[in-house]
XYZ file of C-alpha atoms in Angstrom:
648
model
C 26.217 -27.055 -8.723
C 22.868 -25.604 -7.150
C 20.052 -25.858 -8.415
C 16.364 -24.657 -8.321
C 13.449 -26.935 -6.544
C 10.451 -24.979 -7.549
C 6.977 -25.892 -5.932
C 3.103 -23.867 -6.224
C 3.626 -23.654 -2.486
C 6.897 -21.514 -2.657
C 5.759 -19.140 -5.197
C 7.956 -15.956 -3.859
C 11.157 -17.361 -3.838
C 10.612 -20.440 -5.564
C 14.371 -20.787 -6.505
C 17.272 -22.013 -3.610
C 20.420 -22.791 -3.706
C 21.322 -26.565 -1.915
C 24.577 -25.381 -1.244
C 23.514 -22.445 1.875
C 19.702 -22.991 1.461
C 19.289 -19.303 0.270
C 16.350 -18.441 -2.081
C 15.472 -16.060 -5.010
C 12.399 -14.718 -6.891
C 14.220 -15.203 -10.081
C 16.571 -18.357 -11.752
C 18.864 -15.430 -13.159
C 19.233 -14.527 -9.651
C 19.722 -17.829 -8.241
C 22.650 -18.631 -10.763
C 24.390 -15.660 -10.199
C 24.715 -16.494 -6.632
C 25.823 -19.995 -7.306
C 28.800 -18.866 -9.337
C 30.054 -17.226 -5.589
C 30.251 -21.086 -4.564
C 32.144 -21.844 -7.446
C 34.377 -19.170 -7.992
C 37.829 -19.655 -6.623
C 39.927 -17.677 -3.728
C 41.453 -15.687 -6.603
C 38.913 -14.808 -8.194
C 36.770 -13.881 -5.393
C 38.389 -10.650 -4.940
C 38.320 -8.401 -8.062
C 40.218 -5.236 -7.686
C 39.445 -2.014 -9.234
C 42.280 -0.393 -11.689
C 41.706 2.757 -9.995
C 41.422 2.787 -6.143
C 41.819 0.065 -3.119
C 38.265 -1.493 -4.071
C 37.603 -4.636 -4.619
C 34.526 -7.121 -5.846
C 33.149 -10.199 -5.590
C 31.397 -9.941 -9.569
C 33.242 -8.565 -11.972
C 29.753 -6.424 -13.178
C 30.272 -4.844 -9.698
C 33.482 -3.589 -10.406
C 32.515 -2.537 -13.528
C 29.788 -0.046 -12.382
C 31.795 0.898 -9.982
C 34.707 2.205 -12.274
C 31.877 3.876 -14.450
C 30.342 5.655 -11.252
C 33.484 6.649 -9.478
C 36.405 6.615 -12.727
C 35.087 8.439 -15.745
C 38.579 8.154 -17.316
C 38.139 4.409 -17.840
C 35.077 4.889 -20.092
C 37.102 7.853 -21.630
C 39.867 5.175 -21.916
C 37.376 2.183 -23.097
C 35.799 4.990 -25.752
C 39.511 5.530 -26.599
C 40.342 1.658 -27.301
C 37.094 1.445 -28.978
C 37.656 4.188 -31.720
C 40.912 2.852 -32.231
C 39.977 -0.765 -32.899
C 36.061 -1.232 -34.072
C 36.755 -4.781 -34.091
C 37.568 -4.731 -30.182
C 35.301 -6.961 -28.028
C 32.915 -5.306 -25.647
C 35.061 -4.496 -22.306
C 32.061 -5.031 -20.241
C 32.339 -8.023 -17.410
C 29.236 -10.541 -18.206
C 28.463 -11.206 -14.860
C 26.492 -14.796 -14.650
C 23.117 -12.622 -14.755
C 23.891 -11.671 -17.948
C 25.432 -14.687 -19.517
C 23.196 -16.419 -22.095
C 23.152 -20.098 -19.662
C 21.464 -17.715 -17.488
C 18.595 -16.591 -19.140
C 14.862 -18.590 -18.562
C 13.007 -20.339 -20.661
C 9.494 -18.717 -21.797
C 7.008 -21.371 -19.723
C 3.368 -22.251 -19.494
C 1.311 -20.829 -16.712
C 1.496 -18.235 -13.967
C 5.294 -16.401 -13.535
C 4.437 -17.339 -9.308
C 4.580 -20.667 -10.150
C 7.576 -21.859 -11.787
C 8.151 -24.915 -14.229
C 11.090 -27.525 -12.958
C 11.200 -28.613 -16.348
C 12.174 -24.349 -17.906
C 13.990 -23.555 -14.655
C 17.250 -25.256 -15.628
C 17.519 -24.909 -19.278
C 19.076 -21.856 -21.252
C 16.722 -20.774 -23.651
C 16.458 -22.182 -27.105
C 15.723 -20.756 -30.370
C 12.407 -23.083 -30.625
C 10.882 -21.902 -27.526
C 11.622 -18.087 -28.515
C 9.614 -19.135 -31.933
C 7.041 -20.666 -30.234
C 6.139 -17.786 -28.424
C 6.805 -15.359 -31.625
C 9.282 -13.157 -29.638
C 11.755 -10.920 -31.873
C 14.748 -10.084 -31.050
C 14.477 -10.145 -26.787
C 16.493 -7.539 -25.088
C 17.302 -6.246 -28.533
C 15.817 -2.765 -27.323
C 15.063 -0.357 -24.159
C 12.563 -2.529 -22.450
C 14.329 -6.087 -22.874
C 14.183 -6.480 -19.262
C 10.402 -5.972 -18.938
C 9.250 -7.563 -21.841
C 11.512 -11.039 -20.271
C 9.273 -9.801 -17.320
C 6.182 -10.298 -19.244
C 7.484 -13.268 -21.056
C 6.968 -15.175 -17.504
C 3.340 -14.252 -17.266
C 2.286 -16.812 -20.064
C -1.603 -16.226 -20.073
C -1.131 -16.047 -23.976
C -3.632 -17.925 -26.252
C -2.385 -17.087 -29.520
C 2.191 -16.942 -30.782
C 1.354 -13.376 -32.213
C 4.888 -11.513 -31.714
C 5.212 -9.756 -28.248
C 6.247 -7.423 -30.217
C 2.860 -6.588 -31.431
C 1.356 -7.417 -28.346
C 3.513 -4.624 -26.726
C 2.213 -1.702 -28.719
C 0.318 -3.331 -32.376
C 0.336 0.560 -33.476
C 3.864 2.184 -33.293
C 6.048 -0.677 -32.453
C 7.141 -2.365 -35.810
C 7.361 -6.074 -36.701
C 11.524 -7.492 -35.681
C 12.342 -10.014 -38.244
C 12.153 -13.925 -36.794
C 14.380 -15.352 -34.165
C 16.364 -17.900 -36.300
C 19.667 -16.870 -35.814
C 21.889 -18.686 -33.262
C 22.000 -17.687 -30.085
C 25.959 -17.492 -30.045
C 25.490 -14.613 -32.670
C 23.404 -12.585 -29.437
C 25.220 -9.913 -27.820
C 23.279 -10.149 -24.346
C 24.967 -7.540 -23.129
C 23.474 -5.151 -25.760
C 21.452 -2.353 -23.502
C 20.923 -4.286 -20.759
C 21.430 -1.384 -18.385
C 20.018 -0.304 -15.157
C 19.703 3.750 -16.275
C 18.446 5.372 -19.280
C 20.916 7.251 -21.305
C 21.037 11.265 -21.750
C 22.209 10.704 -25.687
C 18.909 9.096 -26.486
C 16.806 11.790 -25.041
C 15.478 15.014 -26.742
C 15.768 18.619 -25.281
C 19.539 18.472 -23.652
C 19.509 21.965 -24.271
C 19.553 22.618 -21.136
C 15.481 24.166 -21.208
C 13.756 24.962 -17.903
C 9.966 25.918 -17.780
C 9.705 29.658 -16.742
C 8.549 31.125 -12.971
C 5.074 31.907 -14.189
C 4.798 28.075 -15.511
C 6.209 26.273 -12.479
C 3.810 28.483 -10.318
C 0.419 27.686 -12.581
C 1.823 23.904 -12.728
C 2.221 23.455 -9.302
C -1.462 25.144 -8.762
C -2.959 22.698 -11.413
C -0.955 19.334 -9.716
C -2.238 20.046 -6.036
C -5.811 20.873 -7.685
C -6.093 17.858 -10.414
C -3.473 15.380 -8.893
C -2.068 15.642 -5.752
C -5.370 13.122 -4.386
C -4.289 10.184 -6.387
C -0.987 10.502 -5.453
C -0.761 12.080 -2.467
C 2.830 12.022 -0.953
C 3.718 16.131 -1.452
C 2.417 18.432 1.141
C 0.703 20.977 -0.244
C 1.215 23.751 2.180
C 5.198 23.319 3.006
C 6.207 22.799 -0.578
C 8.188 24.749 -1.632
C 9.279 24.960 -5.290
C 12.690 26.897 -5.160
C 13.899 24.299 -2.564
C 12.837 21.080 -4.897
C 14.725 19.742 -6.994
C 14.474 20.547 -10.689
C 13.666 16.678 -11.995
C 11.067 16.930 -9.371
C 9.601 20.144 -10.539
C 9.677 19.099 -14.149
C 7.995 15.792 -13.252
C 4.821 17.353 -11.717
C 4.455 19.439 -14.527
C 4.327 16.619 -16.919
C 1.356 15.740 -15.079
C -0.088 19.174 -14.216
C -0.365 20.666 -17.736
C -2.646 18.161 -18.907
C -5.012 19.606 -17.196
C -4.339 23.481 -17.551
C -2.845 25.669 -20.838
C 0.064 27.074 -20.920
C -0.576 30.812 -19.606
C 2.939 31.812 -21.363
C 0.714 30.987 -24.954
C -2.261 32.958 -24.405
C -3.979 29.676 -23.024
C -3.874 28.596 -26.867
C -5.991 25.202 -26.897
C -3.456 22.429 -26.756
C -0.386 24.608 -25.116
C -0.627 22.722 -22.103
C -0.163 19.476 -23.760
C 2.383 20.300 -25.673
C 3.964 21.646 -22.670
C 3.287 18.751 -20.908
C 4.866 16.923 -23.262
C 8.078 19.334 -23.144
C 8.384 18.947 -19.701
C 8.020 14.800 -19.987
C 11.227 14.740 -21.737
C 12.973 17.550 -19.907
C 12.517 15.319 -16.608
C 13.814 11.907 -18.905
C 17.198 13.816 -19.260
C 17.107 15.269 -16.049
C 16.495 12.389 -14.205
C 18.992 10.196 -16.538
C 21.863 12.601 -15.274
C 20.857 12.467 -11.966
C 21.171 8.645 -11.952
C 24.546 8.323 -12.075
C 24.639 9.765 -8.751
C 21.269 8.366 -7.177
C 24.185 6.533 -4.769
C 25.542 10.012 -3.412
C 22.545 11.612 -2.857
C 21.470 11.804 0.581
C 17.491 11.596 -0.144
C 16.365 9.484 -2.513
C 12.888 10.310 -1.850
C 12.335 13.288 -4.425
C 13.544 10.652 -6.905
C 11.396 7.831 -6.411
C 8.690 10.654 -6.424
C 9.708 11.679 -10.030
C 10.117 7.941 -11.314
C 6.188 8.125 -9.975
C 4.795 10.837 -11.484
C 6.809 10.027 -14.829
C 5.338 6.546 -15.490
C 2.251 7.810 -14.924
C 2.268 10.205 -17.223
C 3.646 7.828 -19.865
C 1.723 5.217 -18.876
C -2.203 6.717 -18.947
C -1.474 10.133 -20.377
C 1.115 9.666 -23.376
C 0.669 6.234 -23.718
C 1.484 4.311 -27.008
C 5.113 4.972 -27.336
C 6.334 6.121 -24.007
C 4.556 2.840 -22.221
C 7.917 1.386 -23.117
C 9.641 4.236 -21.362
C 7.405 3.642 -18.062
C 8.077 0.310 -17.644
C 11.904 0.847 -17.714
C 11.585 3.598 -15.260
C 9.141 1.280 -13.071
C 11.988 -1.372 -12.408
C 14.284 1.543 -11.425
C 11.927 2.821 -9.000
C 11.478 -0.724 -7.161
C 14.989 -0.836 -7.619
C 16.045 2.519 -5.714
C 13.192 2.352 -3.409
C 14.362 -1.330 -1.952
C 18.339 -0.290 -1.968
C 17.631 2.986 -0.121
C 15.468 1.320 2.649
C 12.598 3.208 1.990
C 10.788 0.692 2.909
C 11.555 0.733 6.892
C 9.732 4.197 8.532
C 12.340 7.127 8.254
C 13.850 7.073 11.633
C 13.186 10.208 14.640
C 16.156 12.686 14.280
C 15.582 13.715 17.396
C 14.425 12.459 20.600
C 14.631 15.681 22.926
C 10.933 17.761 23.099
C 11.347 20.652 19.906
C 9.089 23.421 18.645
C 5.264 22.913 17.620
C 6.853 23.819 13.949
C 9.717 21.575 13.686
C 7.581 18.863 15.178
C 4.717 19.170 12.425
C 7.416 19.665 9.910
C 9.609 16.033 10.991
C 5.801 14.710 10.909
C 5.236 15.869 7.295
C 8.630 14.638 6.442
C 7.723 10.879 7.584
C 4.382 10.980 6.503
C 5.679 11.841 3.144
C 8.249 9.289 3.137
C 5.605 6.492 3.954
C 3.262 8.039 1.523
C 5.850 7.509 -1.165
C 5.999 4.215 -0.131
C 2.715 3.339 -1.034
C 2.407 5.116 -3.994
C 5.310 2.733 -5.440
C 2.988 -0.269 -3.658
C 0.100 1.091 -5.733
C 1.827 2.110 -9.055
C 3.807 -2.027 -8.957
C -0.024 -3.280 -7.964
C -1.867 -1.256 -10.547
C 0.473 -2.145 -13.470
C -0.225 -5.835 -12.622
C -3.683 -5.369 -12.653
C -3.656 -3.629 -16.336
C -0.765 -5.039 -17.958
C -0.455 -8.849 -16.236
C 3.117 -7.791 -15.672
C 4.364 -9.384 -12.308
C 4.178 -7.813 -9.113
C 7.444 -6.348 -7.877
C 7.122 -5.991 -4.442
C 5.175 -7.623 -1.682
C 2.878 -6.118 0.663
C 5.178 -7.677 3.450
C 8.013 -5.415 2.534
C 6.196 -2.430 3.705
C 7.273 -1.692 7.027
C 4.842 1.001 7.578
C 1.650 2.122 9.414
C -1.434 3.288 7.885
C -1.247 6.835 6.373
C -2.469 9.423 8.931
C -6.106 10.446 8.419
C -6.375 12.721 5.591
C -7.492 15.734 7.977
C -3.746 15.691 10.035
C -2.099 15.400 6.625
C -3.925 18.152 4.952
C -3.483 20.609 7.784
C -1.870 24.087 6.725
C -0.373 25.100 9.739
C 1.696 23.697 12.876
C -1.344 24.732 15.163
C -4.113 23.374 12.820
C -2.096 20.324 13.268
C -1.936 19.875 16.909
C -5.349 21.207 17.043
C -6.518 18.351 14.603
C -4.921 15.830 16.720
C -6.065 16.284 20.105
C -9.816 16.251 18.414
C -9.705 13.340 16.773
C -7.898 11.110 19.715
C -7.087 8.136 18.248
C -8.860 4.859 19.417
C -5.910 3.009 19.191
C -1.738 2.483 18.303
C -1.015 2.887 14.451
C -1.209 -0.284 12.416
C 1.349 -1.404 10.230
C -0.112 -1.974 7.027
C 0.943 -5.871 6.774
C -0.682 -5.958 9.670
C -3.993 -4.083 8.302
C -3.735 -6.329 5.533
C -3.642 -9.915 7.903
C -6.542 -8.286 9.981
C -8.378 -8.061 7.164
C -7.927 -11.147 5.777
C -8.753 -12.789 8.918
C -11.765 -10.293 9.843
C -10.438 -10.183 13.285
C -10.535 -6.902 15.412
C -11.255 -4.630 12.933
C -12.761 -2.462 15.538
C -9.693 -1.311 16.967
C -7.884 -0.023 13.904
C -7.935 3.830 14.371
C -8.821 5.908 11.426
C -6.585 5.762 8.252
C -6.680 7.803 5.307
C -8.442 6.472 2.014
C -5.172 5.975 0.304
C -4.087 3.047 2.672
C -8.068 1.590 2.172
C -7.079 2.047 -1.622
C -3.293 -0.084 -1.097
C -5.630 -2.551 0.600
C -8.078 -2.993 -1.684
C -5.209 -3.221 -4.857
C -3.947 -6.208 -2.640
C -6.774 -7.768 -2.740
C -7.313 -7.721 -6.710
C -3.679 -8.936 -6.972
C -4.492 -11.686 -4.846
C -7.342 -12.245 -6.702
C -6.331 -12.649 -9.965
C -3.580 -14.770 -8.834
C -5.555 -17.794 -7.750
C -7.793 -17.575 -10.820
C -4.886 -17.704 -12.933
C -3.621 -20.610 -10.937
C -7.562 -21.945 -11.392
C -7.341 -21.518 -15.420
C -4.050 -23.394 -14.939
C -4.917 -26.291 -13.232
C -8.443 -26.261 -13.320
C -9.316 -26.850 -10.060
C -11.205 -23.936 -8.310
C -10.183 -23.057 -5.053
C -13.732 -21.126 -3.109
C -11.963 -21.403 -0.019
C -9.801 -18.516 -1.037
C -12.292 -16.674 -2.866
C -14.563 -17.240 -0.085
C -11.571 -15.188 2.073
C -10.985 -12.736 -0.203
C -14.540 -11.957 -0.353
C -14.788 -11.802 3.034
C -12.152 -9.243 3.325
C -13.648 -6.652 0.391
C -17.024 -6.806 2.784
C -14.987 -6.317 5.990
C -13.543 -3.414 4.083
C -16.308 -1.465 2.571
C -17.357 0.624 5.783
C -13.490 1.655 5.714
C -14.434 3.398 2.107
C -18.001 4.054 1.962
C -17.904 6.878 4.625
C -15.115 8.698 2.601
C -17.570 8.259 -0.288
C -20.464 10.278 1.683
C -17.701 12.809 3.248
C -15.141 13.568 0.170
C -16.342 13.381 -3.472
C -12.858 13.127 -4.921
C -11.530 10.653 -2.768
C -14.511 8.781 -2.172
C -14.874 8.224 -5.782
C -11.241 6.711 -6.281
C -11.941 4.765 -3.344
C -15.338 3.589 -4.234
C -14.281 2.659 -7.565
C -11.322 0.677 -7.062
C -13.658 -0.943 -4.373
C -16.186 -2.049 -6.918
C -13.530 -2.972 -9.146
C -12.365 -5.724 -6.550
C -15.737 -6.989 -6.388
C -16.158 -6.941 -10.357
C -12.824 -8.885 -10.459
C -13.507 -11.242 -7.920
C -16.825 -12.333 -9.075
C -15.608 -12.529 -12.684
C -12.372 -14.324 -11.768
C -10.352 -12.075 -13.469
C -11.765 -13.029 -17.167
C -9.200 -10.275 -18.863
C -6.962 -11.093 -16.908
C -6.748 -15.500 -17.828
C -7.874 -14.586 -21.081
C -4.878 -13.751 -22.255
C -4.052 -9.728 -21.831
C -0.532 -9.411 -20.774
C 0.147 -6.348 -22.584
C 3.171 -3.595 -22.455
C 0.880 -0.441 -23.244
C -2.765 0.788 -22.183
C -3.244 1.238 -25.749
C -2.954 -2.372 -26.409
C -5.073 -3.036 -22.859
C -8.026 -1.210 -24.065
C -7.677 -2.744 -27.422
C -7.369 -6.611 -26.805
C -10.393 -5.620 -23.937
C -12.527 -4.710 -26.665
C -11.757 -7.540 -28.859
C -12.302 -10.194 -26.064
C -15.476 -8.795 -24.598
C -17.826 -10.630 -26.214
C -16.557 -13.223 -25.380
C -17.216 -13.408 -22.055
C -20.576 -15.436 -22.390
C -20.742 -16.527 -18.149
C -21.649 -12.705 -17.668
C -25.122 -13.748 -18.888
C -25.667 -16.354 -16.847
C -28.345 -15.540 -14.245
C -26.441 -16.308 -10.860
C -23.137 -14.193 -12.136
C -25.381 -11.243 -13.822
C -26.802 -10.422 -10.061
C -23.952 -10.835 -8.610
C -21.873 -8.322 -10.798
C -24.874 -5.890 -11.723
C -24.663 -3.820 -8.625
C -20.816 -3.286 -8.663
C -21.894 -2.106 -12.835
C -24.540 -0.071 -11.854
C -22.004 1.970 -9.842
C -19.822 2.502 -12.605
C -22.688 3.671 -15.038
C -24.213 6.297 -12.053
C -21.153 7.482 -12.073
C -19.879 8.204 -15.767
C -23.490 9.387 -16.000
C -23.129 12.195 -13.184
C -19.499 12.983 -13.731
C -19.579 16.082 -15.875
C -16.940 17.246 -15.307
C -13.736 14.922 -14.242
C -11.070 17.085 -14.195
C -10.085 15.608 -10.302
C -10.551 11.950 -12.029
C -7.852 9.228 -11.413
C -7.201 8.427 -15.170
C -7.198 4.465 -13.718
C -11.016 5.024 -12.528
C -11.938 5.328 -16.580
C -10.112 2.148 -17.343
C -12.199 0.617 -14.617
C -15.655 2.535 -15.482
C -14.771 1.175 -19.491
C -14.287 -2.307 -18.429
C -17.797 -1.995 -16.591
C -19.137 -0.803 -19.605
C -17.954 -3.645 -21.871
C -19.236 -5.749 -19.353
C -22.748 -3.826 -19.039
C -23.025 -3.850 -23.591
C -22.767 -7.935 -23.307
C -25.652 -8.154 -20.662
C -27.617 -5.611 -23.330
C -26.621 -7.746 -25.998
C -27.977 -10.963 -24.445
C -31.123 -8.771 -23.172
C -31.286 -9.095 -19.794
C -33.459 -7.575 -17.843
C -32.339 -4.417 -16.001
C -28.750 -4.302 -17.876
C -28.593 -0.333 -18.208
C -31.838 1.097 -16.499
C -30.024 2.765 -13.884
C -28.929 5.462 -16.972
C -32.565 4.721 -19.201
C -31.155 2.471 -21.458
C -33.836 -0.257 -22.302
C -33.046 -3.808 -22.694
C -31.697 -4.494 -25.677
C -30.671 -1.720 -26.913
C -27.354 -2.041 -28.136
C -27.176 1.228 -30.110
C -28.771 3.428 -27.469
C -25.983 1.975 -25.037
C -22.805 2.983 -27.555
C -24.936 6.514 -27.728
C -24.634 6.790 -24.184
C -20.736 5.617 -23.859
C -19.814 7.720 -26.715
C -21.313 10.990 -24.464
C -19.899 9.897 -21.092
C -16.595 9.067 -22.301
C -16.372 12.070 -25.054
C -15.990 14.079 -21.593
C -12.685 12.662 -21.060
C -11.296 13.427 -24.839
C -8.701 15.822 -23.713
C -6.598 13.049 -22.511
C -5.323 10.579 -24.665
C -6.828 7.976 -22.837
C -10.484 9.288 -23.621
C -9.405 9.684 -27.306
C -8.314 5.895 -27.083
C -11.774 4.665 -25.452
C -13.544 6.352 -28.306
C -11.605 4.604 -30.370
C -12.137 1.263 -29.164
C -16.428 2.770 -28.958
C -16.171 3.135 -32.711
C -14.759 -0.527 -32.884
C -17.663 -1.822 -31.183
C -20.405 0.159 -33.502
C -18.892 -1.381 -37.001
C-alpha cells in the first residue's frame, strides 16, 4: 500500500505514492490515488445507470449522474421520503472516507509530519486542538485547511477563533468517530435552498448604470481585469453584473432611494446575495459553459466583498467560494495564455478587441494569484496556488490597457516601443530573486509589481514560520528576499510619483514587505490563523504589545521608515474613497506597531504626524481621526473598535 515520505525539502508535494512515484500537495489526495492501485479490473470501470459512461471513482460517477441525470436525485429524493431510515446513496470516494482524513499536526502545513501523515484522526488530537464538530458546517473544508497551519499557542475552539462574535460555541468532540457522517456537506457548490432572495430580483437599469460608474471609479484599480471602455453591461452576464455591484454600492447610494444615507449598503448587501444564488445555479453548469472567465471574475469580486466589506458572518461564505475559484480557474486552464483565434492580419478593431480579451484573461489570472496570496497573508490560511502555475507575461503597461479606442491603442504602442520580449511572470519572479538583468524587462503595469511583491511576503513568512519551528534562522534567505524587495522598488516608486491611486496600493504593499520581512512575520508565528478579518484585527490588537523586539534599537531603525510611510499617508488621505480596503489593514498594523515604539518612548516614534514621544493618548487621538475617515465601511467601524480596545 503507498505511502507518504514527507521531507522540509519537498514541501509542495510532499506526499508520493511508491507504487508510480506520483506526488500530491495533500495525504487525502495521495490516498485516493492509491485506492486506483488497489482497486480491481471490475471495479475499475463504474458505469453510469443512465448513459454509456463510465468511472474510475465511484464519487465521479456520482456527480456525473447529478450534472447530466436530474431524475436520479428526483429518484434518490423519492427513496429517501419513502424510507427516512435509508442510508445516504452517495459513493464515499477514499477522499471522503474517515481513514482518509489528516491528523491536526505541529508546525507549518508546507512541512508535513511523518508521524500525522499516516494516521486517521483521533478523537484526542481533535480535543487537543479544541475543534467542534469539523466539517459539521459550510466551511468544513477550509477550516481542515486552517487546521494544517498550526501556529496556535493556546486549544481555544477554532470555532471561536473563526469568528469569536457570531459563530457560537459546538459542544465537545467526544463522540466516536463511527457516529460522523463525513459525507455531511462536504460539497464542491453552494446550494440555492440556503440562500435568501430566490425571488428571482434583478437591480433596475438606472442601478446597474450608477453601479457600474461607481466600480470603474472606486474599484476597477485594485482589481483590474474589466475593460472599462468595451464593457458592456447588456452583453455580461447577470452573476457578473450583480457581483460588481456588491462592490460598487459601498461606495455610492442608491439613486432609486433618494440617495437615503445607507441605501447603498443595503443595496449592496441585496445584490451580495442575489449573486450567491445566481452564481449557485450557474454552478451546476460551470462544465458547459464555454467561458469560464466571467465566473472566476464573480467568485473575485464576491469574496472580496465578504471578506473586507461584510465581514463577520459572510468570511465563512468567502472562503468556500475561494476554493471554488482555484478550483475552476486550474480545471479550465486559465492558467496557460488564451490562445490567438486567428493568425491571418484583421482589422485595427478586432485586433485591439482579441488584445483586450487576453489581457483580461491574464489579468484574471492574477487577481486569483493575489486574492489566494492576500488571504494567506491575513488569515495564515495556506496558499493555493503557486506562482509557477502562472503561465503568463507581465500585464501590459497600464497606458495600452486603459486606452479607449482601437487607434489610441496602436497609437500608444508604437510610442512606447518596448525595450524588450514580454516576461513571463515566473520568470519576473526568478529574475528578481536572482537580481539578474533586470534592465531588460520592458515596462509592466503596477498590478504585476503588486503579484510580485505578495510573493515575496508569502515567501517571507514561510521561512520565519519554519524559523519559529525549528529555531534555527536562516539570513541567507532573508538576505535574498531582501535583496529582491530593493531590486524591486524602482519598479513601484515611479508609479508612486506618476499615479496617486495606484502608486499608493503599490507603495503600500511595498512597505508592507519590508515591515514583514524585518519583523519576521511576528503576527503571523504568533499565532493568528484566523477565518474572518474581524477576528484578524482583533487577535492583532490583543498581541501587539507583545511584540517587545520592536523596541530594540537595531529593529526600531530598521522598521521606522517603512512606519513613517504608513502614518504620512493615513495623515494626508482625506478622502479614500479609491482606497484598497487591504491598504487599511496594512496602515493599522503599522499603527499598532508605531503605539508600542510610543509606549516604550523612543525617540522619533510618531513625529512625522506631531505626535511627541510618549504620548500614548495623543497617538489613539490621532488613529481615532485617520481611521474615523474610513467608518462607512465595516472595516473602519471594526478598527475603531479594536482603537477603543486599546484606550481602556
Amino acid at each position: 500500500m503507498p505511502v507518504s515520505h514527507a521531507s522540509r525539502g519537498e514541501s509542495y508535494q510532499p506526499f508520493q505514492c511508491i507504487v508510480c512515484q506520483s506526488r500530491f500537495t495533500r495525504h487525502e489526495n495521495l490516498k485516493r490515488h492509491a485506492a486506483l492501485h488497489s482497486r480491481s479490473q471490475k471495479d475499475a470501470s463504474l458505469p453510469c445507470e443512465f448513459c454509456h459512461a463510465t468511472f474510475s471513482r465511484p464519487d465521479l460517477r456520482h456527480r456525473h449522474m447529478k450534472r447530466k441525470h436530474p431524475e436520479y436525485e428526483q429518484k434518490r429524493s423519492k427513496r429517501l421520503q419513502c424510507d427516512p431510515a435509508h442510508p445516504r446513496l452517495h459513493s464515499v470516494s477514499p477522499a471522503e472516507s474517515p481513514d482518509s482524513i489528516s491528523s491536526p499536526r505541529s508546525g507549518n502545513a508546507n512541512v508535513p509530519d511523518q508521524a500525522f501523515s499516516d494516521m486517521q484522526i483521533q478523537p484526542s488530537a481533535i480535543e487537543l486542538m479544541g475543534v467542534g464538530r469539523i466539517l459539521q458546517d459550510a466551511t468544513g473544508l477550509e477550516r481542515s485547511l486552517l487546521l494544517g497551519t498550526s501556529f496556535l499557542k493556546t486549544t481555544q475552539s477554532l470555532e471561536t477563533q473563526l469568528n469569536p462574535i457570531s459563530v457560537p460555541r459546538q459542544p465537545p468532540f467526544d463522540v466516536s468517530l463511527a457516529d460522523f457522517n463525513f459525507n455531511q456537506d462536504i460539497v464542491d457548490r453552494l446550494s440555492p435552498s440556503d440562500l435568501p432572495l430566490q425571488d428571482g430580483w434583478y437591480p433596475s437599469t438606472l442601478q446597474v448604470t450608477r453601479g457600474c460608474h461607481l466600480f470603474f471609479s472606486h474599484i476597477a484599480h485594485f482589481v483590474p481585469f474589466l475593460h472599462q471602455s468595451t464593457f458592456d453591461s447588456n452583453q455580461s452576464p447577470s452573476y457578473l453584473i450583480v457581483s460588481i455591484l456588491c462592490l460598487a454600492y459601498q461606495y455610492g447610494e442608491d439613486s432609486e432611494c433618494g440617495e437615503q444615507a445607507g441605501s447603498g449598503a443595503d443595496l449592496s448587501m441585496r445584490c451580495f446575495h442575489r449573486a450567491r444564488s445566481l452564481i449557485a445555479s450557474e454552478e451546476g453548469r460551470s462544465d458547459i459553459l464555454p467561458d469560464k472567465i466571467p465566473i472566476v471574475q464573480s467568485y473575485v469580486l464576491l469574496q472580496i466583498c465578504a471578506m473586507m466589506y461584510l465581514c463577520g458572518e459572510s468570511s465563512a461564505f468567502g472562503l468556500k467560494i475561494h476554493s471554488s475559484m482555484i478550483s475552476l480557474a486550474r480545471a479550465s486552464g486559465m492558467m496557460q495564455p488564451l490562445a490567438i483565434q486567428s493568425a491571418t492580419p484583421q482589422d485595427l478593431e478586432s485586433l485591439w478587441r482579441e488584445f483586450v480579451k487576453g489581457e483580461s484573461h491574464k489579468r484574471t489570472v492574477f487577481a486569483v494569484h493575489q486574492i489566494d496570496a492576500l488571504w494567506y497573508q491575513f488569515l495564515s490560511v495556506p496558499r493555493s496556488i503557486s506562482h509557477l502555475e502562472v503561465k503568463h507575461d507581465l500585464p501590459c503597461p497600464e497606458e495600452q490597457w486603459t486606452a479607449s479606442s482601437s487607434a489610441e491603442w496602436a497609437h500608444r504602442q508604437l510610442v512606447m516601443r518596448s525595450s524588450g520580449p514580454s516576461v513571463q511572470y515566473a520568470d519576473a519572479v526568478r529574475r528578481f530573486l536572482s537580481a539578474e538583468d533586470l534592465n531588460s524587462i520592458p515596462q509592466f503595469d503596477p498590478y504585476g509589481a503588486i503579484n510580485i511583491t505578495q510573493f515575496l511576503i508569502s515567501s517571507a513568512r514561510e521561512i520565519s514560520g519554519w524559523s519559529t519551528m525549528t529555531g534555527i534562522v536562516s539570513m541567507e534567505r532573508f538576505g535574498a528576499l531582501r535583496s529582491s524587495l530593493v531590486a524591486l522598488s524602482p519598479f513601484i516608486r515611479p508609479h508612486a510619483d506618476a499615479n496617486l491611486i495606484h502608486g499608493a496600493l503599490c507603495t503600500a504593499t511595498w512597505e508592507t514587505a519590508m515591515l514583514e520581512l524585518q519583523m519576521w512575520s511576528p503576527s503571523h508565528t504568533g499565532g493568528i490563523v484566523e477565518g474572518s478579518i474581524d477576528a484578524v484585527l482583533t487577535k492583532s490588537t490583543y498581541l501587539a504589545p507583545d511584540c517587545e523586539f520592536l523596541c530594540e534599537n537595531n529593529a526600531a531603525k530598521a522598521i521606522q521608515p517603512h512606519v513613517d510611510w504608513f502614518l504620512r499617508y493615513l495623515d494626508s488621505t482625506l478622502d479614500p474613497d479609491t482606497e484598497a480596503p487591504w491598504i487599511a489593514l496594512y496602515a493599522y498594523k503599522a499603527f499598532l506597531i508605531a503605539l508600542q515604539l510610543v509606549r516604550k518612548g523612543l525617540v522619533g516614534a510618531m513625529q512625522v504626524v506631531g505626535i511627541r514621544d510618549g504620548d500614548v493618548q495623543g497617538a489613539l487621538m490621532w488613529a481615532r481621526k485617520v481611521f474615523q475617515r474610513r467608518q462607512r465601511w465595516q472595516l473602519g467601524r471594526l478598527i475603531i473598535s479594536c482603537l477603543d480596545e486599546l484606550e481602556t
